[in-house]
Every structure is written in C-alpha cells, then in structure tokens.
PDB file of C-alpha atoms and ligand atoms in Angstrom:
ATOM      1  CA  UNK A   1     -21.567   4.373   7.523  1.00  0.00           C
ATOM      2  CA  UNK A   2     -21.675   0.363   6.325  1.00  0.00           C
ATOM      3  CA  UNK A   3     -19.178  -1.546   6.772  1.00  0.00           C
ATOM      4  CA  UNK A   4     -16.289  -1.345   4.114  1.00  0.00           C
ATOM      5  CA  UNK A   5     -14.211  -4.261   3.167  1.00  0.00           C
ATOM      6  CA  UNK A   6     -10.601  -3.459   2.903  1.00  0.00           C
ATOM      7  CA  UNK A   7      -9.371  -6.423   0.285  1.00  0.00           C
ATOM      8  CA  UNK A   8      -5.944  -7.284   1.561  1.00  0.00           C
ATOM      9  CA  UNK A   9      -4.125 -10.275   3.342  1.00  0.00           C
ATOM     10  CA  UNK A  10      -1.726  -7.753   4.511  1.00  0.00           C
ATOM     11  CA  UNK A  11      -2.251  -6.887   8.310  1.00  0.00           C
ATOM     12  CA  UNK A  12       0.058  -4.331   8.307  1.00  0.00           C
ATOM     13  CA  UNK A  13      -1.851  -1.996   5.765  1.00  0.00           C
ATOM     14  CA  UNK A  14      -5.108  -2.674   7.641  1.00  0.00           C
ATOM     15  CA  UNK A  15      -3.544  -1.065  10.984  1.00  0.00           C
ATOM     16  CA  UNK A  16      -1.887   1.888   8.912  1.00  0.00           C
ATOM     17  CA  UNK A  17      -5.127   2.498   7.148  1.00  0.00           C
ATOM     18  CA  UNK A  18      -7.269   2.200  10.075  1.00  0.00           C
ATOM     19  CA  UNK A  19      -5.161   4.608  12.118  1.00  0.00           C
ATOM     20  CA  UNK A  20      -4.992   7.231   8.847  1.00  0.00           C
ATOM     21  CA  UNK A  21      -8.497   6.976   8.638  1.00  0.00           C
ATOM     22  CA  UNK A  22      -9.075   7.494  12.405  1.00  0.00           C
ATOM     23  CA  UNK A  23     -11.591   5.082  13.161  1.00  0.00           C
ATOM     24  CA  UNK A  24     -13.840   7.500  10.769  1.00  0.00           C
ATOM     25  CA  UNK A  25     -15.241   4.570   8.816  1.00  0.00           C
ATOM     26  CA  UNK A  26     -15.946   0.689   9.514  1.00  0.00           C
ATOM     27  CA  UNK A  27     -13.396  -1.334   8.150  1.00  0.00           C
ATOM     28  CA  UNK A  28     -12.961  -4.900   8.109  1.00  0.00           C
ATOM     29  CA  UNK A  29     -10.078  -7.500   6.791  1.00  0.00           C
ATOM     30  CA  UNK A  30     -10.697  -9.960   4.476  1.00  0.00           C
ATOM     31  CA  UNK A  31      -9.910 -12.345   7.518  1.00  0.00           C
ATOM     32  CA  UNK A  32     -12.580 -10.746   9.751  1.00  0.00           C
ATOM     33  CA  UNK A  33     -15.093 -11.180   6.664  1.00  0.00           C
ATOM     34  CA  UNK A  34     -14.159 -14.386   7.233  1.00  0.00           C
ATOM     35  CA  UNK A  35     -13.002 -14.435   3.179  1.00  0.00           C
ATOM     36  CA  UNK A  36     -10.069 -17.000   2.915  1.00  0.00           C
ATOM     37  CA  UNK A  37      -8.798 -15.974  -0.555  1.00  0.00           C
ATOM     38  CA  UNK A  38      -5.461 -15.448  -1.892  1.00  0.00           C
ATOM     39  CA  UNK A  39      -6.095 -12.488  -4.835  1.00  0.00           C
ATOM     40  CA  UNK A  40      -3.544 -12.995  -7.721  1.00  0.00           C
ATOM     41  CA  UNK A  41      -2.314  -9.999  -9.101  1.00  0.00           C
ATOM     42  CA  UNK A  42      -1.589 -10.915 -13.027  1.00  0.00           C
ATOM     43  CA  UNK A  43      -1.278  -7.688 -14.386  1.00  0.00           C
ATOM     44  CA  UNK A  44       1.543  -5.245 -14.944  1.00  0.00           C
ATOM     45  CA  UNK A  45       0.608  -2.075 -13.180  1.00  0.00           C
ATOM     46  CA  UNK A  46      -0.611  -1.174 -10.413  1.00  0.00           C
ATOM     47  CA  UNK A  47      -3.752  -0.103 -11.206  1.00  0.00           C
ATOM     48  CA  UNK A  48      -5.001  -2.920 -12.868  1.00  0.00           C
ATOM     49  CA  UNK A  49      -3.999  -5.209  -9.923  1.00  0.00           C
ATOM     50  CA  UNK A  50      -5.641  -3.119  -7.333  1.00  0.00           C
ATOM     51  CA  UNK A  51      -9.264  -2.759  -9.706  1.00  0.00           C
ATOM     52  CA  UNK A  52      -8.590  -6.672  -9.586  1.00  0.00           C
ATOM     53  CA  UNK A  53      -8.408  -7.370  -5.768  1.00  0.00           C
ATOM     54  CA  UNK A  54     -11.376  -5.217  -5.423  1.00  0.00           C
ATOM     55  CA  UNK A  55     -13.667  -6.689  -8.074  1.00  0.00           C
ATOM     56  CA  UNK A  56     -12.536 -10.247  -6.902  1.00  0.00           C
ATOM     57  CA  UNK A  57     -14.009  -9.373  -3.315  1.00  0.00           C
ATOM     58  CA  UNK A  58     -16.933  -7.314  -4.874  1.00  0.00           C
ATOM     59  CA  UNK A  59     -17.680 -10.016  -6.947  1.00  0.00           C
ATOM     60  CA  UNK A  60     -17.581 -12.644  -3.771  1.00  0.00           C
ATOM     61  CA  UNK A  61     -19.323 -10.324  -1.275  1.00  0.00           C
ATOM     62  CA  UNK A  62     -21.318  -7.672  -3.469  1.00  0.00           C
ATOM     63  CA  UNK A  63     -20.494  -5.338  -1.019  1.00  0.00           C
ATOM     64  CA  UNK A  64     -18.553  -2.226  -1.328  1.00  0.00           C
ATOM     65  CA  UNK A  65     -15.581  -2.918  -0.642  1.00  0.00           C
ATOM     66  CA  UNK A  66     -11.248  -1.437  -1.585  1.00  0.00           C
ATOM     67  CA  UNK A  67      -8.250  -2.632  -2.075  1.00  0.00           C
ATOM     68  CA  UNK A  68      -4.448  -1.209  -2.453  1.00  0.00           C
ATOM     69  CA  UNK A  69      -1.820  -2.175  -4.619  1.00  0.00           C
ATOM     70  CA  UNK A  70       1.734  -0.561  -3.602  1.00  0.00           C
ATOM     71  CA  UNK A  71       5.160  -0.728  -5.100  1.00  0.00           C
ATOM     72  CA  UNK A  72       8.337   0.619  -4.750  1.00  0.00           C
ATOM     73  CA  UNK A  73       9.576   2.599  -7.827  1.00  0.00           C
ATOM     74  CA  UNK A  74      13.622   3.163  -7.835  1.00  0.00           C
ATOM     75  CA  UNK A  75      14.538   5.631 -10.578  1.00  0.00           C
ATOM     76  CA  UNK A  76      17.950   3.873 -11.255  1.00  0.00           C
ATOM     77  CA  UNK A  77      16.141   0.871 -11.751  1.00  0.00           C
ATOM     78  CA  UNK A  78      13.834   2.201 -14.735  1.00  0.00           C
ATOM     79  CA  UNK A  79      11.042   1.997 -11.669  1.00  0.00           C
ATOM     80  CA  UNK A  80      11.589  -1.695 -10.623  1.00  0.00           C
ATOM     81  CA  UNK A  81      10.926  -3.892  -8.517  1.00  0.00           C
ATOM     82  CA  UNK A  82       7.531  -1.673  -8.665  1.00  0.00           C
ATOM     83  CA  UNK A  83       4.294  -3.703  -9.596  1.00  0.00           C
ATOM     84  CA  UNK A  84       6.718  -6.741  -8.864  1.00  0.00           C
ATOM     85  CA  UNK A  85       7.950  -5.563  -5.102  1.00  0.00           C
ATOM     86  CA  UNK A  86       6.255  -8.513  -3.244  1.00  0.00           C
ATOM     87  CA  UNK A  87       7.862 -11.017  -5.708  1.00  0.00           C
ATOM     88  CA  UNK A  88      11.009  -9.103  -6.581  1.00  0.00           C
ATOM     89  CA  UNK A  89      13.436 -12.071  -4.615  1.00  0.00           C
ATOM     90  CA  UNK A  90      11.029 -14.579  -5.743  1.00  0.00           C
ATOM     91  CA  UNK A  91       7.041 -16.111  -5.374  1.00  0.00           C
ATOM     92  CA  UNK A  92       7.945 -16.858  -1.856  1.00  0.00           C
ATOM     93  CA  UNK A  93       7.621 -13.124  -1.045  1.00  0.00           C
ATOM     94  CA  UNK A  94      10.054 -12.635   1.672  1.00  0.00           C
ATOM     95  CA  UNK A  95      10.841  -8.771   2.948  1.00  0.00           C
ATOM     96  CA  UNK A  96      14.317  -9.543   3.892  1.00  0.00           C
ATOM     97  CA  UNK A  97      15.363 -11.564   0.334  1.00  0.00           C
ATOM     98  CA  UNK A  98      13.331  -8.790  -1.419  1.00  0.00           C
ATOM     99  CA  UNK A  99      15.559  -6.138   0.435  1.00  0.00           C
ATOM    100  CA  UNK A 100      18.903  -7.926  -0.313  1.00  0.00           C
ATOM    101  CA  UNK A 101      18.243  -8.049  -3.419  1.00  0.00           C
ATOM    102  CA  UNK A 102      17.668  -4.705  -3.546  1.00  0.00           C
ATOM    103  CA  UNK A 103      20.635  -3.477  -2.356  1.00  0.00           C
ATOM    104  CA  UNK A 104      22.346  -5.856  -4.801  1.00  0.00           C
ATOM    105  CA  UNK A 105      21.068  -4.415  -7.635  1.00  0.00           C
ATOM    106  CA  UNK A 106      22.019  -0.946  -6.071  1.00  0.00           C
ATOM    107  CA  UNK A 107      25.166  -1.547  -5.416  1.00  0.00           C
ATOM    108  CA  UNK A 108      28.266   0.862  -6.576  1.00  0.00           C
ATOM    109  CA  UNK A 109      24.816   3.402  -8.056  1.00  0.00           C
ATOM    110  CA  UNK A 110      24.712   6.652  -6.126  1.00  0.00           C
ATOM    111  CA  UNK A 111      21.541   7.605  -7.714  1.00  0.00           C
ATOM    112  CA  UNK A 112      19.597   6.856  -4.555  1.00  0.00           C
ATOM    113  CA  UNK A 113      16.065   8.124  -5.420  1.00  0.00           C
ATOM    114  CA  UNK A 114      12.776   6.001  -5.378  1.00  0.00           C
ATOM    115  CA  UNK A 115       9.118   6.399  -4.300  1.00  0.00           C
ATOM    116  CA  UNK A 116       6.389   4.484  -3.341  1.00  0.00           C
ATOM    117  CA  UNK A 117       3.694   4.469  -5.038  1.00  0.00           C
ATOM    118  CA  UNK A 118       0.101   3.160  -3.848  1.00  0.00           C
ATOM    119  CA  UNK A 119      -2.991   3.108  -5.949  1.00  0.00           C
ATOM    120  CA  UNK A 120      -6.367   2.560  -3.811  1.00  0.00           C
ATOM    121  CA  UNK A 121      -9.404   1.242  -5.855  1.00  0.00           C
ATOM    122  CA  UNK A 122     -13.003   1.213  -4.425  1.00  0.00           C
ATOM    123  CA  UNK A 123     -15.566  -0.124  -5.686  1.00  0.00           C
ATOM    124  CA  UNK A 124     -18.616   1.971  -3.888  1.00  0.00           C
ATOM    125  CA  UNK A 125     -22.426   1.097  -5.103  1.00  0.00           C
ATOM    126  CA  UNK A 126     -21.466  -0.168  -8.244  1.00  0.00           C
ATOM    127  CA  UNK A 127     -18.623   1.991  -9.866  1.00  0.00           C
ATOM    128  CA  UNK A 128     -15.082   2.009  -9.421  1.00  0.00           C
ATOM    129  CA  UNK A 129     -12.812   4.861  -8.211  1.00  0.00           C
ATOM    130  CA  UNK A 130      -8.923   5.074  -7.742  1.00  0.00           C
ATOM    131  CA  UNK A 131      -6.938   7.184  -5.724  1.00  0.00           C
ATOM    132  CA  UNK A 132      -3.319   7.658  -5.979  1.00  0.00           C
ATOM    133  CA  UNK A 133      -0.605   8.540  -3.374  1.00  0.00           C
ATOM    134  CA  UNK A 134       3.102   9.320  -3.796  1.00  0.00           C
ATOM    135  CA  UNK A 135       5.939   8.990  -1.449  1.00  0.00           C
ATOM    136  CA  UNK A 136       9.346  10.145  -2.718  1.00  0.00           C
ATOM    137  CA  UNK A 137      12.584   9.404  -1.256  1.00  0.00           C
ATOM    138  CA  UNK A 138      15.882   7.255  -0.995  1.00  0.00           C
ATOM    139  CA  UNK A 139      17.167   3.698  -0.610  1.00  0.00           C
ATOM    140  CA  UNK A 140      19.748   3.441   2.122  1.00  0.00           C
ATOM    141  CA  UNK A 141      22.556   1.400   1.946  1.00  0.00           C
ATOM    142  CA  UNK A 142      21.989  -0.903   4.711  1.00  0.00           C
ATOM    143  CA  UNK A 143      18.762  -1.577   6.974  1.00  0.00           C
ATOM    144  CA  UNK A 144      18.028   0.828   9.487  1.00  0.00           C
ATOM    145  CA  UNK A 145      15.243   0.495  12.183  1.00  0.00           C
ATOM    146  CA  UNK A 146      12.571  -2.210  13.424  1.00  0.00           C
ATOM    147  CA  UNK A 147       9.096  -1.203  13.017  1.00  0.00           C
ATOM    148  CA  UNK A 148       7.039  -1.122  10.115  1.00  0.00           C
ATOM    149  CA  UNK A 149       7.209  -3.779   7.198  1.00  0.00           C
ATOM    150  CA  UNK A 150       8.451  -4.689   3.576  1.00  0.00           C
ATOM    151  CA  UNK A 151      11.510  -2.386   2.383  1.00  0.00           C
ATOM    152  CA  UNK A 152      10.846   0.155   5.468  1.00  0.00           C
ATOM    153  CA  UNK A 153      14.072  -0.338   6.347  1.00  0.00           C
ATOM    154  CA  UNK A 154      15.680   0.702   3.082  1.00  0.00           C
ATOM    155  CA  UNK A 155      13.683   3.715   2.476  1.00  0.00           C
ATOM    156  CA  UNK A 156      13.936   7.269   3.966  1.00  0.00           C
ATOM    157  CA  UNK A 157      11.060   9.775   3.196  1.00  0.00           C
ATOM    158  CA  UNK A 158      12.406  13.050   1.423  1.00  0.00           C
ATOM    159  CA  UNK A 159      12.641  15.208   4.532  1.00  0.00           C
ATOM    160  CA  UNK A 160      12.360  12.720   7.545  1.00  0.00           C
ATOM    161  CA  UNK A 161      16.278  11.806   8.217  1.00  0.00           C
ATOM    162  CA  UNK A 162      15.515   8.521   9.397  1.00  0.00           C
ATOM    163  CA  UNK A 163      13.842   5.262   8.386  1.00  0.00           C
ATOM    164  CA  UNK A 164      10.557   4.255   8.132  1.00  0.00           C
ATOM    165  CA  UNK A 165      11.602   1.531   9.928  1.00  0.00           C
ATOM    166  CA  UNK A 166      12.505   4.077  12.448  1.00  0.00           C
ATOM    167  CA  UNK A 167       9.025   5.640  12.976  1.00  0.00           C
ATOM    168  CA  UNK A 168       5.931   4.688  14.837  1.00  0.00           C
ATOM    169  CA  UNK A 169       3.125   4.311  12.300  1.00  0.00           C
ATOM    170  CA  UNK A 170       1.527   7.609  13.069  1.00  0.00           C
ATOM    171  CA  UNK A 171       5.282   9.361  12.458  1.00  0.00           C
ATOM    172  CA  UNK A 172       5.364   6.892   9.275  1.00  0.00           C
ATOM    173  CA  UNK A 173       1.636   8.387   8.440  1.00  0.00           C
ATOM    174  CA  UNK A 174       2.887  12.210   8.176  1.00  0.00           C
ATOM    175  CA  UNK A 175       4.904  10.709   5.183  1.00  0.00           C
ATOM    176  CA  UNK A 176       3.502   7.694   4.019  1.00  0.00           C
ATOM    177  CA  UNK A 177       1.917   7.080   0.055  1.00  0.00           C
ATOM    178  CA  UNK A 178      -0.769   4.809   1.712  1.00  0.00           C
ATOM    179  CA  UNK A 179      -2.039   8.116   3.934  1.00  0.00           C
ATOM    180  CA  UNK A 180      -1.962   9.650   0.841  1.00  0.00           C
ATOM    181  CA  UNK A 181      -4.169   7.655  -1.139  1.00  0.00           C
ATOM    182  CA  UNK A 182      -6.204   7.095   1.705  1.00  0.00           C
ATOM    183  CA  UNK A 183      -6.817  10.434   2.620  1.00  0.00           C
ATOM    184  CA  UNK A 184      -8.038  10.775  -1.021  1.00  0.00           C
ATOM    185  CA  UNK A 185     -10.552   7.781   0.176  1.00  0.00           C
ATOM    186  CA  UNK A 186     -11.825   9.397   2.846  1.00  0.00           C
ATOM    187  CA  UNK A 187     -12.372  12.833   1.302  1.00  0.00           C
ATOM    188  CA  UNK A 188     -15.034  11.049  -1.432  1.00  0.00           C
ATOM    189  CA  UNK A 189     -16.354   8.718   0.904  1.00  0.00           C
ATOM    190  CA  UNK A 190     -17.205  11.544   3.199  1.00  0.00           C
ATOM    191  CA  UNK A 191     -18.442  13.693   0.647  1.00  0.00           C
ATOM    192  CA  UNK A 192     -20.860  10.705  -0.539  1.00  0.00           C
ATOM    193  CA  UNK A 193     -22.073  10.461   2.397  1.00  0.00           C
ATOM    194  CA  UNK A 194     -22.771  14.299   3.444  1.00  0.00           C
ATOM    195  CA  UNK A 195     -19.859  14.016   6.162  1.00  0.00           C
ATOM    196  CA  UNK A 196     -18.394  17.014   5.745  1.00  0.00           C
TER     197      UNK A 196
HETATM  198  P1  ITT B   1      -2.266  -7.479  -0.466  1.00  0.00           P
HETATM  199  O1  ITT B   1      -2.030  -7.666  -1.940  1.00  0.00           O
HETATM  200  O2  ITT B   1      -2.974  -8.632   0.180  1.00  0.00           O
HETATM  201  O3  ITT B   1      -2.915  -6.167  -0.138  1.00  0.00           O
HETATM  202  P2  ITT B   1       0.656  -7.473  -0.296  1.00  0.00           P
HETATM  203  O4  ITT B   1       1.585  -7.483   0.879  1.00  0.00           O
HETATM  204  O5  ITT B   1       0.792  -8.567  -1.326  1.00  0.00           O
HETATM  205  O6  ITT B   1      -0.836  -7.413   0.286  1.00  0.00           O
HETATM  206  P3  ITT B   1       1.376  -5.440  -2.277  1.00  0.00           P
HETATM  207  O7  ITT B   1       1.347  -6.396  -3.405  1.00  0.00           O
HETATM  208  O8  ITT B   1       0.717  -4.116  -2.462  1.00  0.00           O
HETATM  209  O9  ITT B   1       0.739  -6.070  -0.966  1.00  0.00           O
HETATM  210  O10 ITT B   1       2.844  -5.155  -1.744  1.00  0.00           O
HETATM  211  C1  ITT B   1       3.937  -4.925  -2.557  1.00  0.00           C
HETATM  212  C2  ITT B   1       5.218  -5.084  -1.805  1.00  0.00           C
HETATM  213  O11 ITT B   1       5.626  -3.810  -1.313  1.00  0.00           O
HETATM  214  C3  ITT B   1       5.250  -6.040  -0.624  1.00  0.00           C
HETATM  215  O12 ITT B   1       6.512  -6.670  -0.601  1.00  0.00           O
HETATM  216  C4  ITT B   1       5.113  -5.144   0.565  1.00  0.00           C
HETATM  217  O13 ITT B   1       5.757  -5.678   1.710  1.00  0.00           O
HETATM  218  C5  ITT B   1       5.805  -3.874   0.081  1.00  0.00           C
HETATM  219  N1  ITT B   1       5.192  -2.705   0.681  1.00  0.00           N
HETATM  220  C6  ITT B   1       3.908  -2.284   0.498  1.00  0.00           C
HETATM  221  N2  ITT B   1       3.672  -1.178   1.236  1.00  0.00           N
HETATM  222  C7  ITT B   1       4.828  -0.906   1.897  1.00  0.00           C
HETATM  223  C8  ITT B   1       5.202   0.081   2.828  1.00  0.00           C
HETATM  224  O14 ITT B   1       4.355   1.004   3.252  1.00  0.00           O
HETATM  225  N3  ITT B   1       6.453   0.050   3.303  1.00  0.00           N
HETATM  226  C9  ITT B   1       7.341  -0.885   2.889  1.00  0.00           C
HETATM  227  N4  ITT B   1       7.065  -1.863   2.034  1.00  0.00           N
HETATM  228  C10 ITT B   1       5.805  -1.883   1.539  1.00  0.00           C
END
C-alpha cells in the first residue's frame, strides 16, 4: 500500500505502532516526512485533538495520513489528567513531574483504577475515521520498571501483575490501548484495500 503518515512527534508511539502493525503497512514519522511541526492540541477531548493533528498534516501534505491522541483517565480523579496528560505538571511536558504529580494527587485514595484511553483518527482519501482503544487498570504507588514511556511506570494493566514499565513493547502490546486502536486501523485499512 502508499505510504501512510503517522502525525506524531512522539517516537515512542511510532515504534509501538509499527511493531502492532507488523510491518503490514508503510509508515512514516512526521520527522522522516521531513515535516518540522509542532501540532497544538486546543481542544478538550480527545477526539477533537487527534481529528486536529491529522487534518493539520493532511492539510500540509494532502496525503493520507493518522494521528493518535492518548490520555490517562483515573476514575478518582473524575478522569483527569486525561486530554491534559502531556501537560498535567505543566507546558514543559515532563514524564517524571507529570508522574509526581500524579501520585500527589493520589495520595491517602485507595481507589486505584484508571485507563488509558487512545483515539486514532485517519484521514484516508478524503474522509475521516476514528478508532478507539481502551486499556483498564491501576496506578501504583511508586514507579516500577524502565522501559516504555510517559506514566508506564505508574500503571499496571488489569491482569498483567507488573508494570508497563516492566514489559518489552511486544508484552506491553498484548495489553496496550494503542494496539487496540490500532488493530481497529489495520482491520479497515486492510479491508479498503482487499487485504484480507
Ligand atoms: P503527539 O501528540 O506528537 O502524538 P504526545 O507525546 O504529545 O505526542 P499525547 O498528547 O497523546 O502525545 O500524550 C499524552 C500523554 O500521555 C503524554 O504525556 C504521554 O507521555 C502519555 N502517554 C501516551 N501514551 C502512553 C502510553 O502508552 N504509556 C504511558 N504514557 C503514555
């Protein structure tokens, strides 16, 4: 198939999203497009930020082209940090003043639960299309593990026992909201394109 942009600045969700995809489709970065642009994302959910990364690069490129937009939803929290997670310590957007923070505002609530939620949007010959995926599970107390990135280290999957900071990406995949959604992808870009 063509090549698909993949609208992100974040390295670490190209290499998980390559390796759920398994090298089935062509995707590029925004930095191997050679696209130097920081996206903003102004809006309050999810869904509208990821339709805006996506049209930003459609717009710049016409070519198809997705994005993601992912946030961590803690139920004691009413959902936050959710569509704010990059930003939740501040506009600097640093993982380990995001996670302190975190466990601040956790602190003394047993109530443990969260999820991550990512919401992929593609824009493919035109028309956009979104694809959801859900990851539920708990915020630890303190970091545990060295892999992955963001609040990995604060979040155990329902059912894995350990960290995703404690998993190599393909153990973090078997879990993960991103493999989710982008399984979802795959499914309609394979069906558009008489894959199956
Ligand atoms: P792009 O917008 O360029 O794609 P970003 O890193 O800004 O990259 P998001 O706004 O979607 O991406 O990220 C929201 C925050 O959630 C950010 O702090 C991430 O580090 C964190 N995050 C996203 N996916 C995660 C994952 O799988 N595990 C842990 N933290 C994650």
């Amino acid at each position: 198939m063509d090549t698909l942009i993949f609208a992100t600045n974040n390295e670490n969700k190209v290499r998980e999203i390559r390796h759920a995809l398994n090298n089935q489709f062509h995707i590029i970065s925004l930095k191997e497009a050679g696209i130097l642009v920081d996206i903003p994302e102004p809006h309050d959910t999810l869904e509208d930020n990821a339709r805006e990364k996506s049209l930003v690069i459609h717009q710049l490129t016409g070519k198809d082209c997705f994005s993601e937009d992912t946030g961590l939803e803690v139920e004691a929290l009413d959902g936050a940090p959710g569509v704010l997670s990059a930003r939740y310590a501040g506009p600097e957007q640093d993982a380990s003043k995001n996670m302190e923070k975190l466990l601040s505002a956790l602190e003394g609530i047993t109530n443990r639960k969260a999820r991550f939620r990512t919401v992929i949007s593609l824009i493919y010959h035109g028309k956009e299309y979104q694809f959801e995926g859900i990851c539920p599970g708990v915020i630890l107390d303190k970091k545990q593990g060295e892999q992955g990135f963001g609040y990995d280290p604060l979040f155990i999957p329902d059912g894995a026992g350990k960290s995703f900071a404690d998993m190599s990406m393909e153990e973090k995949n078997t879990y993960s909201h991103r493999k989710k959604a982008t399984a979802k992808l795959a499914e309609f870009l394979m069906t558009r394109h008489g894959k199956n």
